[in-house]
Amino acid sequence: MNFSTLTFKELHAFIWQIRIFANEDVEKFNEKLKELIAHKSVDDYFKRELTEFCFFTLDNAFFVNAFANYGIHSDRGFFPEIVRRIKHKVLPGNTTENELSHFISLLFTRRTDYLWVDKINYSSWEEIIKLINAEQLESHSKKLAHQLQNAIIILCHRLTTIGIDPYFVTKFPEIDDSNSPFFELNHQAALFVKKHSEDASVMVDSEELASIVDGIDRSEQLFLELENKKMSSGTSLHLTFLLKRAQQHITRIRLLLNLFITKEHSNKVLTISNLITELVRVQHTKNNVRSFIEENTNLMAYKIVSHTSEKGEHYIGFSKGENNKLFVSAMGGGLVVVFLVFIKHLIHHANFSLFFEGVMFGLNYGVGFVVMYFLRLTLATKQPAMTAAFIAESIDNGNNSGKEPWIMFKQVIRSQFVSLFGNLVIVLPICFLSAFLSKYYLHFPVFSIEEAKNAMYSNHPLYSASLIYAFFTGIFLSLTGLVIGYIDNKVVYSEISERIIKHPKLVRNYSLDKRKKWGAFAEKNSGAILGNLFLGFSLGMAGNVGRFIGLPFDIRHITISAGNFAISLGGNLFQNSNLVITVFTGVLLIGLVNIASSFLISFIVACRSRNLSWKQSLKVLTGMLK
């Protein structure tokens, strides 16, 4: 079939006219659309062409693939589906000439057409359908009814396959037996389709329909129950993909069943309009990679951010006493950072190769951050990634904590200042005094004059890229929060605690109490340990990686930069006070960029995990700032 020879000039003109006001809001769009439809209602040539296009589509298009596949994820899996979409963006797949996608593309030629189709409301659809000769249309719809039945049975078969997938069965062992709602739904659907395909005049029996609907409801309930258990049982990317795919099948089965059995004009118009809207949307977004990733990672992101949020509450002081404890904890964290700064300097003078030096830097920071975690000490810049998720969750839960977002935001800022001051009040004087005493009393300079100058100018806000590097640090800090949440989720989902308790070798050699303690330790601390190691290696290896690849890539962390600044100053006592003041200001700006970038990125990610758009996330944030 050569679609290039087909011309529906009036229909194309009609769609072109709609595009003129397509950017209007929904209400104004439908007002103008109804005016246009009223104008076309007296145009007999247009109405005849619209009816002919419907006849042409019903007689020639193959609907089964559209009904059973369009807008429903394939069984390839998450990453293979991404690869397929990318390949088809470059070189579109080959489809048969009677595929419905060709008929959709014949009218809706622009990629953005689905946006305005989605704006068409029920009353506008009703007016459009009135322009079609419905009596003639019924004689062309027999083929459609048969394909509709085939699509329903295909979808039920696939839903059953999803329902007995091992990933689901491990969570619900009872669904893998003869009483499974999926097997029952498949059986009832097969009987239903067979009965009506043999004799289309047979009336739909209410009991058999009720059994099918009940099977769909029971199946959906299992999927919803599993999704609602995400806070206690965790989730995975594959499980999230399967849940999304199952819900797409259930939604499509309901839509097709409603189209098949409905007799009321209003229900039929609503069902047809929903189906057309969905098919047009899918046709223009079928190879969209970003939307696919967003759809299938929201549940997992929600779980990851929720784990991060649970830890975020511990970084906020809601009272004077809590802020005092936070200050003492931050002072302890500052003391650990002092040791990390000096150890890094010793590692540098050991003259390792670039790679092993970076590994040792990362190990130094990583072990130090893990020690801070177990000693319950605070590193100020780790707070934003945790507290941002906590604020986002409080907004999502309707502020069940009884605190308005802006009040909580104020408490976060106060706690952040307290912990930052606690870090610096230890790092600056101890590093300064250590370098001063080492050079002028022990005659052993920590930094040579050249090293001191480099350390000073590397934090200069104008003569270096320190603020850009500080932003890179903020990205690593926000990623650390996600890594912690991801590992915590993975530990829960993979039932690591139970597996440790039941490990055969451990069972033979250790008591149940010890195994339970180890399991609880792994469940509670795995995310924090690996997250801190990730942060340590990210910060430690960044500069060496940048030098290796020859690009200006490094990190600037306020407490580490403050330590280097204080050592440089204490060991050399720079006479240029303007330089000292400027660099000290640069160190404070590094801290501001660290905190602001980490908080902003983490907050937006947390809001996105709760299905808030970028605009909505920024609106909430600016609202709190105001």
XYZ file of C-alpha atoms in Angstrom:
626
model
C 0.000 0.000 0.000
C 1.548 3.267 -1.089
C 0.545 5.866 1.508
C 2.215 8.657 -0.448
C -0.562 8.427 -3.044
C -3.341 8.844 -0.460
C -4.654 12.365 -0.032
C -7.050 13.543 2.628
C -6.686 17.251 2.016
C -9.630 18.347 4.145
C -8.474 16.300 7.134
C -4.921 17.624 6.867
C -6.251 21.158 6.637
C -8.404 20.525 9.725
C -5.403 19.307 11.730
C -3.287 22.199 10.469
C -5.961 24.610 11.757
C -5.934 22.900 15.158
C -2.173 23.302 15.419
C -2.585 27.083 15.218
C -4.116 27.187 18.714
C -2.522 23.969 20.037
C -0.474 25.854 22.650
C -3.521 27.351 24.357
C -4.527 26.054 27.787
C -7.017 23.158 27.852
C -10.131 25.284 28.321
C -9.381 27.812 25.565
C -8.118 25.038 23.296
C -11.418 23.177 23.499
C -13.431 26.377 23.022
C -11.618 27.116 19.765
C -11.768 23.464 18.715
C -15.558 23.407 19.121
C -15.830 26.561 17.032
C -13.774 24.885 14.321
C -15.891 21.690 14.521
C -19.093 23.739 14.271
C -17.709 25.358 11.139
C -16.826 21.937 9.670
C -20.220 20.437 10.567
C -21.806 22.225 7.589
C -19.018 21.115 5.259
C -20.356 17.954 3.589
C -17.104 17.315 1.734
C -15.123 17.328 4.982
C -17.600 15.006 6.723
C -17.513 12.600 3.793
C -13.715 12.574 3.790
C -13.602 11.983 7.563
C -15.995 9.040 7.222
C -14.027 7.637 4.281
C -10.809 7.767 6.289
C -12.491 5.801 9.088
C -13.764 3.213 6.551
C -10.348 3.001 4.961
C -8.642 2.427 8.339
C -11.158 -0.162 9.552
C -10.963 -2.107 6.291
C -7.181 -2.092 5.851
C -5.418 -1.582 9.185
C -4.187 -4.418 11.394
C -5.195 -3.523 14.963
C -3.956 -6.478 17.002
C -0.373 -5.212 17.306
C -1.596 -1.736 18.150
C -3.953 -2.969 20.860
C -1.562 -5.546 22.342
C 1.828 -3.838 21.910
C 1.601 -0.060 21.462
C 2.445 1.673 24.728
C 3.257 -1.606 26.508
C 6.837 -2.490 27.370
C 8.211 -5.579 25.674
C 9.622 -8.542 27.576
C 13.184 -7.633 26.569
C 13.983 -6.025 29.903
C 15.036 -2.532 30.955
C 18.446 -2.084 29.309
C 17.678 -4.030 26.079
C 14.603 -1.829 25.656
C 16.761 1.303 25.943
C 19.142 -0.085 23.320
C 16.220 -0.904 21.015
C 14.831 2.624 21.289
C 18.195 4.194 20.543
C 18.673 1.959 17.472
C 15.180 2.728 16.194
C 15.780 6.451 16.656
C 18.700 6.172 14.263
C 17.082 3.670 11.871
C 13.317 3.124 12.360
C 12.089 -0.449 12.406
C 10.435 -2.040 9.389
C 6.670 -2.607 9.752
C 4.104 -4.209 7.494
C 2.132 -1.940 5.203
C -1.144 -2.530 7.047
C 0.273 -1.650 10.481
C -1.907 0.907 12.293
C 1.096 3.162 12.895
C 1.102 4.077 9.182
C -2.515 5.213 9.365
C -1.830 7.279 12.488
C 1.219 8.894 10.895
C -0.806 9.662 7.787
C -2.798 12.262 9.741
C -0.637 13.162 12.719
C 2.584 14.005 10.943
C 4.318 16.080 13.619
C 6.049 14.640 16.672
C 4.229 17.048 18.995
C 0.708 16.296 17.743
C 0.029 13.955 20.663
C 0.283 16.926 23.054
C -2.757 18.695 21.647
C -4.659 15.423 21.065
C -4.333 14.839 24.803
C -6.029 18.207 25.441
C -9.243 17.252 23.625
C -11.982 16.768 26.225
C -15.013 14.470 26.135
C -17.482 16.994 24.713
C -15.107 17.901 21.869
C -14.629 14.221 21.019
C -18.387 13.780 20.998
C -18.756 16.616 18.503
C -16.050 15.112 16.270
C -17.687 11.663 16.322
C -21.039 13.224 15.335
C -19.433 14.253 12.044
C -18.925 10.560 11.130
C -21.695 8.532 9.506
C -22.161 6.014 12.338
C -24.660 3.763 10.527
C -22.252 3.062 7.683
C -19.413 2.664 10.167
C -21.016 -0.344 11.888
C -20.862 -2.436 8.706
C -17.083 -1.886 8.600
C -16.440 -2.723 12.268
C -16.780 -6.545 12.219
C -13.112 -7.012 11.402
C -12.244 -4.673 14.272
C -14.319 -6.722 16.751
C -12.479 -9.911 15.826
C -9.069 -8.243 16.222
C -10.239 -6.767 19.516
C -10.953 -10.261 20.846
C -7.552 -11.517 19.719
C -5.808 -8.600 21.407
C -7.634 -9.283 24.699
C -6.592 -12.935 24.781
C -2.982 -12.052 23.890
C -2.823 -9.483 26.681
C -4.271 -11.954 29.220
C -1.694 -14.588 28.216
C 1.131 -12.079 28.648
C -0.216 -10.854 31.986
C -0.221 -14.445 33.216
C 3.406 -14.837 32.125
C 4.341 -11.689 34.040
C 2.384 -12.856 37.092
C 4.323 -16.112 37.384
C 7.724 -14.506 36.796
C 10.271 -15.737 39.396
C 10.782 -12.176 40.620
C 7.129 -12.077 41.689
C 6.909 -15.662 42.880
C 9.757 -15.132 45.377
C 7.707 -12.354 46.981
C 4.328 -14.146 46.682
C 4.886 -17.940 46.556
C 1.123 -18.539 46.646
C 0.604 -17.142 43.123
C 2.528 -20.035 41.581
C -0.152 -22.665 42.208
C -3.406 -23.748 40.590
C -5.408 -21.099 42.486
C -3.408 -18.294 40.938
C -5.651 -15.406 39.814
C -3.536 -15.144 36.666
C -4.362 -18.696 35.542
C -8.037 -18.132 36.337
C -8.106 -14.855 34.392
C -6.444 -16.492 31.410
C -8.961 -19.371 31.463
C -12.012 -17.090 31.719
C -10.722 -14.794 28.974
C -10.135 -17.757 26.644
C -13.689 -19.039 27.184
C -15.118 -15.562 26.694
C -13.295 -14.929 23.418
C -14.029 -18.411 22.044
C -17.727 -18.053 22.757
C -18.068 -14.662 21.083
C -15.771 -15.379 18.162
C -17.929 -18.385 17.166
C -21.136 -16.366 17.323
C -20.860 -12.587 17.423
C -24.600 -12.226 18.051
C -24.363 -13.871 21.487
C -25.102 -11.390 24.234
C -22.426 -10.769 26.845
C -23.312 -12.668 30.002
C -22.965 -10.548 33.143
C -21.611 -13.442 35.228
C -18.845 -14.387 32.828
C -17.902 -10.739 32.487
C -17.870 -10.366 36.272
C -15.501 -13.333 36.572
C -13.082 -11.716 34.098
C -13.251 -8.356 35.873
C -12.736 -10.111 39.216
C -9.661 -11.872 37.821
C -8.246 -8.556 36.638
C -8.922 -6.947 40.028
C -7.304 -9.815 41.956
C -4.259 -9.741 39.698
C -3.919 -5.999 40.037
C -4.255 -6.236 43.810
C -1.225 -8.515 43.991
C 0.855 -6.073 41.983
C -0.327 -3.146 44.104
C 0.427 -5.063 47.281
C 3.953 -5.717 46.083
C 4.406 -2.063 45.123
C 3.101 -0.917 48.512
C 5.623 -3.181 50.220
C 8.451 -1.185 48.679
C 9.243 0.481 52.003
C 9.736 -2.824 53.837
C 10.886 -5.232 51.129
C 12.851 -2.951 48.782
C 12.780 -3.084 45.003
C 15.017 -3.602 41.988
C 15.190 -2.166 38.495
C 13.885 -5.396 36.943
C 11.059 -5.692 39.463
C 10.096 -2.077 38.829
C 10.108 -2.750 35.080
C 7.835 -5.788 35.557
C 5.428 -3.855 37.797
C 5.147 -1.123 35.197
C 4.629 -3.653 32.414
C 1.961 -5.503 34.405
C 0.057 -2.287 35.071
C 0.173 -1.389 31.375
C -1.341 -4.773 30.474
C -4.109 -4.422 33.078
C -4.979 -0.898 31.937
C -5.104 -1.973 28.287
C -7.235 -5.103 29.003
C -9.769 -2.979 30.877
C -9.876 -0.435 28.062
C -10.408 -3.076 25.347
C -13.003 -4.971 27.369
C -14.912 -1.766 27.910
C -14.764 -1.021 24.177
C -15.949 -4.551 23.384
C -18.946 -4.749 25.730
C -20.120 -1.155 26.164
C -23.425 -0.228 24.581
C -23.984 3.251 25.986
C -23.035 6.020 23.597
C -21.289 8.118 26.265
C -19.133 5.206 27.457
C -18.266 4.260 23.907
C -17.208 7.834 23.046
C -15.087 8.038 26.194
C -13.408 4.676 25.558
C -12.721 5.403 21.881
C -11.290 8.830 22.710
C -9.018 7.365 25.402
C -7.815 4.680 23.001
C -7.130 7.127 20.165
C -5.301 9.510 22.512
C -3.144 6.677 23.835
C -2.315 5.289 20.379
C -1.352 8.708 19.006
C 0.798 9.440 22.065
C 2.573 6.095 21.818
C 3.183 6.483 18.089
C 5.114 9.696 18.659
C 6.936 8.673 21.865
C 7.665 4.989 21.178
C 11.413 5.629 20.847
C 11.698 8.239 23.590
C 14.489 7.090 25.898
C 14.202 9.746 28.605
C 10.493 9.191 29.279
C 11.047 5.424 29.376
C 13.795 5.783 31.994
C 11.701 8.193 34.071
C 8.662 5.896 33.987
C 10.588 2.851 35.110
C 12.920 4.340 37.700
C 10.453 6.401 39.728
C 9.559 3.536 42.077
C 13.188 2.629 42.631
C 14.176 6.285 43.048
C 11.383 6.658 45.594
C 12.758 3.774 47.615
C 16.371 4.964 47.394
C 15.503 8.532 48.386
C 13.301 7.254 51.223
C 16.248 5.392 52.722
C 18.320 8.568 52.398
C 15.516 10.535 54.049
C 15.484 8.204 57.057
C 19.104 9.165 57.741
C 18.484 12.835 56.898
C 16.410 13.456 60.013
C 19.466 12.727 62.172
C 21.323 15.629 60.540
C 18.727 18.227 61.574
C 18.651 19.853 65.004
C 15.050 20.587 65.920
C 15.964 22.062 69.315
C 18.815 23.884 71.027
C 19.938 20.668 72.713
C 20.024 18.756 69.419
C 22.019 21.550 67.772
C 24.511 21.469 70.655
C 24.983 17.718 70.126
C 25.373 18.357 66.403
C 28.038 20.975 67.123
C 30.042 18.580 69.328
C 29.675 15.850 66.691
C 30.928 18.258 64.001
C 33.938 19.188 66.150
C 34.827 15.494 66.297
C 34.417 15.267 62.535
C 36.749 18.245 62.126
C 39.382 16.480 64.231
C 39.238 13.440 61.948
C 39.609 15.711 58.894
C 42.809 17.161 60.414
C 44.327 13.681 60.442
C 43.089 13.025 56.878
C 44.758 16.207 55.582
C 48.121 15.314 57.147
C 47.939 11.667 56.058
C 47.186 12.753 52.483
C 50.271 14.952 52.536
C 52.402 12.007 53.702
C 50.959 9.818 50.951
C 51.836 12.480 48.384
C 55.480 12.477 49.544
C 55.648 8.677 49.257
C 55.951 9.213 45.465
C 53.487 6.557 44.325
C 52.478 6.389 40.691
C 49.566 8.611 39.690
C 47.062 5.742 39.854
C 48.182 4.239 43.170
C 48.506 7.676 44.711
C 44.868 8.335 43.798
C 43.853 4.954 45.267
C 45.685 5.731 48.501
C 44.113 9.209 48.666
C 40.694 7.616 48.199
C 41.363 4.926 50.795
C 42.515 7.602 53.242
C 39.340 9.657 52.840
C 37.057 6.632 52.605
C 38.330 4.989 55.807
C 38.226 8.373 57.544
C 34.585 8.940 56.587
C 33.662 5.412 57.713
C 35.366 6.074 61.061
C 33.319 9.278 61.360
C 30.158 7.293 60.728
C 30.841 4.698 63.403
C 31.923 7.326 65.923
C 28.718 9.287 65.073
C 30.734 12.314 64.005
C 29.505 14.830 61.427
C 30.994 16.104 58.192
C 29.021 19.247 57.404
C 28.921 18.861 53.631
C 27.288 15.415 53.860
C 24.185 16.959 55.419
C 22.533 18.546 52.340
C 22.103 15.278 50.397
C 20.390 13.702 53.407
C 18.293 16.637 54.592
C 17.034 17.469 51.077
C 15.445 14.030 50.801
C 13.909 14.418 54.266
C 12.311 17.760 53.340
C 10.978 16.341 50.059
C 9.464 13.377 51.899
C 7.816 15.658 54.458
C 6.230 17.627 51.598
C 5.082 14.408 49.914
C 3.522 13.156 53.182
C 1.565 16.342 53.681
C 3.886 17.554 56.447
C 2.819 14.854 58.869
C 5.636 16.018 61.092
C 3.602 19.118 61.883
C 6.272 21.430 60.496
C 5.795 23.679 57.511
C 8.442 23.211 54.779
C 9.842 26.710 55.261
C 10.199 26.165 59.036
C 11.975 22.877 58.403
C 14.156 24.561 55.789
C 15.128 27.195 58.363
C 16.059 24.447 60.822
C 18.132 22.739 58.117
C 20.031 25.988 57.431
C 20.641 26.499 61.155
C 21.857 22.926 61.600
C 24.061 23.239 58.530
C 25.684 26.382 59.903
C 26.188 24.755 63.304
C 27.894 21.667 61.851
C 30.013 23.710 59.409
C 31.175 25.977 62.212
C 31.903 22.902 64.330
C 34.119 21.453 61.563
C 36.017 24.690 60.922
C 36.498 25.663 64.572
C 38.651 22.536 64.942
C 40.251 22.239 61.488
C 41.515 25.816 61.136
C 43.278 26.344 64.498
C 44.676 22.802 64.854
C 46.077 22.731 61.302
C 47.490 26.240 61.747
C 49.129 25.482 65.103
C 50.444 22.095 63.952
C 52.139 23.643 60.898
C 53.432 26.600 62.926
C 54.932 24.480 65.720
C 56.310 21.924 63.264
C 58.256 24.544 61.303
C 59.350 27.043 63.915
C 59.992 24.711 66.870
C 60.695 21.316 65.287
C 62.212 22.856 62.117
C 60.255 20.439 59.983
C 57.918 22.299 57.567
C 54.789 20.404 56.606
C 54.531 22.327 53.311
C 57.511 23.735 51.458
C 57.246 27.356 50.323
C 56.286 26.200 46.815
C 53.677 23.758 48.145
C 52.224 26.433 50.429
C 51.861 28.880 47.537
C 50.224 26.227 45.372
C 47.836 25.320 48.194
C 46.913 28.977 48.691
C 46.387 29.786 45.027
C 44.513 26.530 44.397
C 41.767 27.922 46.669
C 41.869 31.447 45.232
C 38.354 32.319 44.000
C 39.681 34.283 40.986
C 43.022 32.749 40.016
C 41.832 29.138 40.086
C 38.793 27.081 39.114
C 38.131 26.312 42.788
C 34.425 27.240 42.673
C 33.848 25.023 39.629
C 35.665 22.191 41.393
C 33.505 22.895 44.452
C 30.443 22.295 42.267
C 31.909 18.947 41.158
C 32.297 18.112 44.835
C 28.629 18.962 45.393
C 27.704 16.459 42.670
C 29.734 13.722 44.398
C 28.148 14.603 47.735
C 24.638 14.311 46.299
C 25.554 11.050 44.549
C 26.737 9.711 47.901
C 23.234 10.113 49.295
C 21.863 8.130 46.359
C 24.517 5.419 46.743
C 23.644 5.031 50.428
C 19.940 4.789 49.603
C 20.576 2.360 46.745
C 22.700 -0.004 48.867
C 20.200 0.117 51.744
C 17.400 -0.712 49.306
C 19.456 -3.508 47.736
C 20.235 -5.036 51.125
C 16.548 -5.081 52.069
C 15.362 -6.342 48.670
C 18.003 -9.084 48.495
C 17.200 -10.141 52.081
C 20.891 -9.994 53.021
C 20.141 -10.177 56.739
C 18.116 -13.392 56.402
C 20.699 -14.903 54.084
C 23.463 -14.253 56.621
C 21.381 -15.804 59.380
C 20.692 -18.914 57.262
C 24.155 -19.231 55.670
C 25.093 -22.967 55.979
C 28.703 -22.393 57.078
C 27.712 -19.752 59.617
C 24.935 -21.997 60.952
C 27.470 -24.778 61.607
C 30.019 -22.546 63.353
C 28.153 -19.720 65.084
C 25.145 -19.269 67.349
C 21.844 -17.800 66.200
C 22.361 -14.658 68.303
C 25.688 -13.906 66.604
C 24.230 -14.484 63.142
C 21.317 -12.188 63.938
C 23.712 -9.474 65.123
C 25.765 -9.769 61.931
C 22.611 -9.701 59.799
C 21.282 -6.639 61.615
C 24.692 -4.951 61.299
C 24.773 -5.566 57.533
C 21.215 -4.300 57.087
C 21.815 -1.163 59.126
C 25.333 -0.189 58.064
C 26.061 -1.538 54.549
C 24.719 1.553 52.795
C 26.605 3.974 55.030
C 29.913 2.071 54.775
C 29.846 1.723 50.982
C 28.465 5.248 50.534
C 31.282 6.751 52.599
C 33.860 4.689 50.720
C 32.326 5.921 47.446
C 32.612 9.527 48.631
C 36.176 8.996 49.821
C 37.378 7.493 46.562
C 35.461 10.090 44.515
C 37.141 12.964 46.364
C 40.527 11.299 46.667
C 40.944 10.173 43.056
C 39.326 13.136 41.264
C 42.475 15.276 40.991
C 44.650 12.381 39.822
C 42.053 11.356 37.233
C 41.967 14.947 35.981
C 45.734 15.044 35.583
C 45.775 11.630 33.911
C 43.208 12.563 31.230
C 44.581 16.091 30.876
C 41.346 17.909 31.710
C 40.663 20.542 34.408
C 38.838 18.139 36.710
C 39.325 18.196 40.481
C 37.434 18.684 43.731
C 37.408 21.384 46.401
C 35.910 20.433 49.751
C 35.590 23.149 52.374
C 36.990 21.261 55.369
C 39.896 19.811 53.375
C 40.556 23.173 51.689
C 40.367 24.904 55.071
C 42.942 22.447 56.438
C 45.331 23.060 53.528
C 44.818 26.827 53.859
C 45.601 26.750 57.595
C 48.717 24.561 57.123
C 49.988 26.883 54.363
C 49.411 29.939 56.530
C 50.824 28.435 59.726
C 53.977 27.157 58.093
C 54.835 30.249 56.057
C 53.000 33.241 57.609
C 52.283 35.037 54.340
C 52.898 38.779 54.576
C 50.317 39.620 51.912
C 47.188 40.106 54.046
C 45.046 40.759 50.965
C 45.958 37.333 49.595
C 45.165 35.657 52.924
C 41.777 37.374 53.238
C 40.897 36.639 49.611
C 41.825 32.962 49.862
C 39.969 32.596 53.166
C 36.923 34.124 51.476
C 37.437 31.652 48.641
C 37.426 28.769 51.149
C 34.103 29.992 52.565
C 32.715 30.300 49.036
C 33.829 26.729 48.347
C 31.746 25.650 51.328
C 28.760 27.626 50.084
C 28.990 26.040 46.627
C 29.484 22.564 48.145
C 26.381 22.866 50.272
C 24.153 24.717 47.785
C 24.906 22.434 44.819
C 24.600 19.246 46.858
C 21.316 20.334 48.421
C 19.811 21.561 45.142
C 20.682 18.399 43.189
C 19.516 16.101 45.996
C 16.304 18.057 46.528
C 15.353 17.956 42.851
C 16.125 14.221 42.638
C 14.013 13.623 45.756
C 11.118 15.624 44.301
C 11.395 13.793 40.969
C 11.175 10.478 42.819
C 7.798 11.695 44.079
C 6.642 12.528 40.557
C 7.091 16.284 40.903
C 8.269 17.944 37.686
C 11.367 20.131 37.479
C 9.187 23.240 37.546
C 7.204 22.008 40.543
C 10.408 21.121 42.406
C 11.904 24.560 41.820
C 8.589 26.182 42.741
C 8.604 24.382 46.110
C 12.242 25.351 46.667
C 11.741 29.025 45.814
C 8.624 29.025 47.989
C 10.699 27.835 50.968
C 13.406 30.417 50.237
C 10.815 33.200 50.181
